[in-house]
Amino acid sequence: MIYTNTLPGIFLSRPNRFIAHAEIDGETVVAHVKNTGRCKELLVPGARVVLQKSDDPARKTNYSLIAVWKGPRLINIDSQAPNKVFLEHLQAGQFIDGITHIKSEAAYGGSRFDFYVEAGARNIFIEVKGVTLEDDGVALFPDAPTERGVKHLNELIHCVRAGYEAQVVFVIQMHNIRYFTPNYNTHSAFGETLTAAKRVGVTITALDCTVTENSLTIGVPVPVKLS
């Protein structure tokens, strides 16, 4: 996926989860943060960031904060990007062969999954999770407790028991990752449920991304370690 009208800036502060103050060429601007997560290890005063300028006169802010440099690594923090970039990956036939149908926001039971895919005799529900938390080359999810995430995993388990294929895909919004693992310290129940999901047949995949200041592209699979 491509971003237009991007420009570099310096992060100053985050008064609330929706708004950030940043500096562009010596001028302080207000930007919409495209991620309501904590991002505490990323959004620190002085961090280099990437902003996208909007020409929409109806917007309250003229800028959106889409990526942050953490040392030499550029991390995309746009929470809408993982689904978009994964859909491009699906449509290109790079994840599942022989796709004949893709439905976004597919309802099943009490949940709404990101994608439902048909490929020959295969009927597959897929839930996508964006990952922005990294520690020493290890990607972790979640960065905050997520009961909704646990619910999705339990619904995927029900899908498998009902005869469907079910997959959870962690789109790691950065490059050069050693492996992915659940963040047990933040939400142990999510890690335990993810392990239980794998035992019953839910496929777990982690994919890194190539990130630039104006693009995001699915990269390669990275190892998944559940314990």
Coordinates of C-alpha atoms in Angstrom, one line a residue:
M1 CA 0.0 0.0 0.0
I2 CA 1.1 3.5 -0.8
Y3 CA 0.9 6.7 1.3
T4 CA 0.9 10.1 -0.5
N5 CA 1.9 13.5 0.9
T6 CA 4.3 12.1 3.6
L7 CA 6.9 14.2 5.3
P8 CA 9.3 13.7 8.3
G9 CA 8.8 15.3 11.7
I10 CA 9.8 15.1 15.3
F11 CA 7.4 13.7 18.0
L12 CA 6.7 16.1 20.9
S13 CA 3.8 14.8 23.0
R14 CA 0.6 12.9 23.0
P15 CA -2.1 14.7 25.0
N16 CA -4.6 11.8 24.4
R17 CA -4.7 8.6 22.4
F18 CA -6.1 10.3 19.3
I19 CA -3.9 13.3 19.1
A20 CA -0.1 14.0 18.9
H21 CA 1.9 17.2 18.7
A22 CA 4.8 17.0 16.3
E23 CA 7.4 19.4 14.9
I24 CA 7.8 19.9 11.1
D25 CA 10.5 22.3 10.0
G26 CA 10.5 24.1 13.3
E27 CA 6.7 24.5 13.4
T28 CA 4.5 22.6 15.9
V29 CA 1.5 20.8 14.3
V30 CA -1.4 18.7 15.6
A31 CA -1.7 15.2 14.1
H32 CA -4.2 12.4 14.3
V33 CA -2.6 9.3 15.7
K34 CA -3.7 6.3 13.6
N35 CA -3.3 3.9 16.4
T36 CA -5.2 4.0 19.7
G37 CA -2.8 1.6 21.4
R38 CA -0.3 2.6 24.0
C39 CA 2.9 2.7 21.8
K40 CA 4.8 4.0 24.8
E41 CA 8.1 2.6 23.7
L42 CA 7.7 4.3 20.3
L43 CA 6.1 7.7 20.9
V44 CA 8.8 9.3 23.1
P45 CA 9.7 13.0 22.9
G46 CA 12.3 13.5 20.2
A47 CA 11.5 10.4 18.2
R48 CA 11.6 10.8 14.4
V49 CA 8.2 10.2 12.9
V50 CA 6.5 10.1 9.5
L51 CA 3.3 12.2 9.0
Q52 CA 0.8 12.3 6.2
K53 CA -0.7 15.6 5.2
S54 CA -4.3 15.7 4.3
D55 CA -6.0 18.1 1.9
D56 CA -9.5 17.3 3.3
P57 CA -10.9 20.7 4.5
A58 CA -13.4 18.8 6.7
R59 CA -10.7 17.2 8.9
K60 CA -10.0 18.6 12.3
T61 CA -6.3 18.0 11.9
N62 CA -4.2 18.5 8.8
Y63 CA -1.8 15.6 9.6
S64 CA -1.8 11.9 10.5
L65 CA 1.0 10.1 12.3
I66 CA 1.7 6.9 10.4
A67 CA 5.2 5.7 11.3
V68 CA 7.9 6.1 13.9
W69 CA 11.7 5.4 13.9
K70 CA 12.9 3.2 16.7
G71 CA 16.7 3.5 16.3
P72 CA 17.4 2.3 12.8
R73 CA 14.0 0.5 12.4
L74 CA 11.0 2.3 10.9
I75 CA 7.8 1.0 12.4
N76 CA 4.4 1.6 10.8
I77 CA 1.8 2.3 13.5
D78 CA -1.3 2.8 11.3
S79 CA -3.8 0.4 12.8
Q80 CA -5.8 0.2 9.6
A81 CA -2.8 -0.7 7.5
P82 CA -2.5 -4.5 8.4
N83 CA -5.9 -5.4 6.9
K84 CA -5.3 -3.3 3.8
V85 CA -1.8 -4.6 3.1
F86 CA -2.9 -8.2 3.9
L87 CA -5.8 -7.9 1.5
E88 CA -3.4 -6.8 -1.2
H89 CA -1.3 -9.9 -0.4
L90 CA -4.4 -12.2 -0.6
Q91 CA -5.5 -10.6 -3.9
A92 CA -2.1 -11.1 -5.4
G93 CA -2.3 -14.9 -4.7
Q94 CA 0.8 -14.8 -2.4
F95 CA -0.8 -16.3 0.6
I96 CA -3.4 -18.9 -0.5
D97 CA -3.5 -20.5 -4.0
G98 CA -6.6 -20.7 -6.1
I99 CA -8.7 -18.1 -4.3
T100 CA -12.2 -17.7 -5.9
H101 CA -13.9 -15.5 -3.3
I102 CA -12.8 -13.0 -0.6
K103 CA -15.2 -11.4 1.8
S104 CA -14.1 -8.7 4.3
E105 CA -15.7 -8.3 7.7
A106 CA -17.3 -11.8 7.6
A107 CA -19.7 -12.6 10.5
Y108 CA -19.6 -16.0 12.2
G109 CA -21.1 -16.7 15.6
G110 CA -20.7 -13.8 17.8
S111 CA -17.7 -12.4 16.0
R112 CA -16.9 -10.6 12.8
F113 CA -13.6 -11.9 11.3
D114 CA -11.4 -9.8 9.0
F115 CA -11.7 -12.1 6.0
Y116 CA -13.6 -15.2 4.7
V117 CA -11.8 -16.9 1.8
E118 CA -12.9 -19.6 -0.6
A119 CA -10.3 -21.5 -2.6
G120 CA -11.5 -24.7 -4.2
A121 CA -13.0 -26.9 -1.5
R122 CA -11.4 -24.7 1.2
N123 CA -13.5 -22.4 3.4
I124 CA -11.3 -20.2 5.5
F125 CA -11.9 -17.6 8.2
I126 CA -8.9 -15.3 8.8
E127 CA -8.3 -12.8 11.6
V128 CA -5.5 -10.3 11.1
K129 CA -3.6 -8.7 14.0
G130 CA -1.2 -5.8 13.5
V131 CA 2.0 -5.9 15.6
T132 CA 3.9 -2.8 16.5
L133 CA 5.7 -3.9 19.7
E134 CA 9.3 -5.0 19.4
D135 CA 12.0 -5.9 21.9
D136 CA 15.5 -6.9 20.8
G137 CA 14.3 -8.1 17.4
V138 CA 11.3 -10.0 18.9
A139 CA 7.8 -9.0 17.9
L140 CA 5.1 -9.3 20.6
F141 CA 1.3 -9.0 20.7
P142 CA -0.7 -7.6 22.3
D143 CA 0.8 -4.3 23.7
A144 CA -2.2 -4.0 26.0
P145 CA -4.8 -6.5 27.4
T146 CA -7.3 -7.5 24.7
E147 CA -10.4 -9.4 25.7
R148 CA -11.7 -8.9 22.1
G149 CA -8.6 -10.7 20.8
V150 CA -9.2 -13.6 23.1
K151 CA -12.8 -13.7 22.0
H152 CA -11.7 -13.9 18.3
L153 CA -9.4 -16.8 19.1
N154 CA -12.1 -18.7 20.8
E155 CA -14.4 -18.1 17.8
L156 CA -11.7 -19.4 15.5
I157 CA -11.6 -22.5 17.6
H158 CA -15.3 -22.9 17.1
C159 CA -14.8 -22.5 13.3
V160 CA -12.4 -25.4 13.2
R161 CA -14.8 -27.6 15.2
A162 CA -17.5 -26.7 12.8
G163 CA -15.4 -27.9 9.8
Y164 CA -14.0 -24.6 8.6
E165 CA -10.3 -23.7 8.3
A166 CA -9.3 -20.9 10.6
Q167 CA -6.2 -18.8 10.6
V168 CA -4.8 -15.9 12.6
V169 CA -2.2 -13.8 10.9
F170 CA 0.1 -11.4 12.7
V171 CA 1.2 -8.6 10.4
I172 CA 4.3 -7.3 11.9
Q173 CA 4.6 -3.7 10.9
M174 CA 8.4 -3.7 10.6
H175 CA 11.3 -5.6 9.1
N176 CA 14.2 -7.6 10.4
I177 CA 12.4 -9.6 13.1
R178 CA 13.9 -12.7 14.7
Y179 CA 10.6 -14.3 15.7
F180 CA 7.1 -13.5 17.0
T181 CA 5.7 -14.5 20.4
P182 CA 2.6 -13.7 22.5
N183 CA 3.1 -11.0 25.1
Y184 CA 2.4 -13.1 28.1
N185 CA 3.6 -10.4 30.5
T186 CA 0.9 -8.1 29.3
H187 CA -2.0 -10.5 28.7
S188 CA -1.3 -14.2 29.6
A189 CA -4.8 -15.3 28.6
F190 CA -4.2 -14.2 25.0
G191 CA -1.0 -16.3 24.8
E192 CA -2.7 -19.3 26.5
T193 CA -5.7 -19.1 24.2
L194 CA -3.5 -18.8 21.1
T195 CA -1.7 -22.0 22.2
A196 CA -5.0 -23.7 22.7
A197 CA -6.1 -22.5 19.2
K198 CA -3.1 -24.1 17.6
R199 CA -3.7 -27.4 19.4
V200 CA -7.2 -27.7 17.8
G201 CA -5.9 -26.8 14.3
V202 CA -6.0 -23.0 14.0
T203 CA -3.1 -22.0 11.7
I204 CA -0.9 -19.3 13.2
T205 CA 1.3 -17.2 10.8
A206 CA 3.5 -14.1 11.4
L207 CA 4.6 -12.0 8.5
D208 CA 7.0 -9.1 8.6
C209 CA 6.7 -6.0 6.4
T210 CA 8.9 -3.8 4.3
V211 CA 8.3 -0.3 5.6
T212 CA 9.3 3.0 3.9
E213 CA 8.2 6.5 4.6
N214 CA 5.5 6.2 1.9
S215 CA 4.7 2.5 1.7
L216 CA 4.0 -0.8 3.5
T217 CA 4.4 -4.2 1.8
I218 CA 4.0 -7.7 3.2
G219 CA 7.4 -9.3 3.5
V220 CA 8.4 -12.8 4.6
P221 CA 7.1 -15.3 7.2
V222 CA 8.9 -15.2 10.6
P223 CA 9.1 -18.0 13.1
V224 CA 6.3 -18.2 15.7
K225 CA 7.2 -19.3 19.3
L226 CA 4.3 -19.9 21.6
S227 CA 6.3 -20.7 24.7

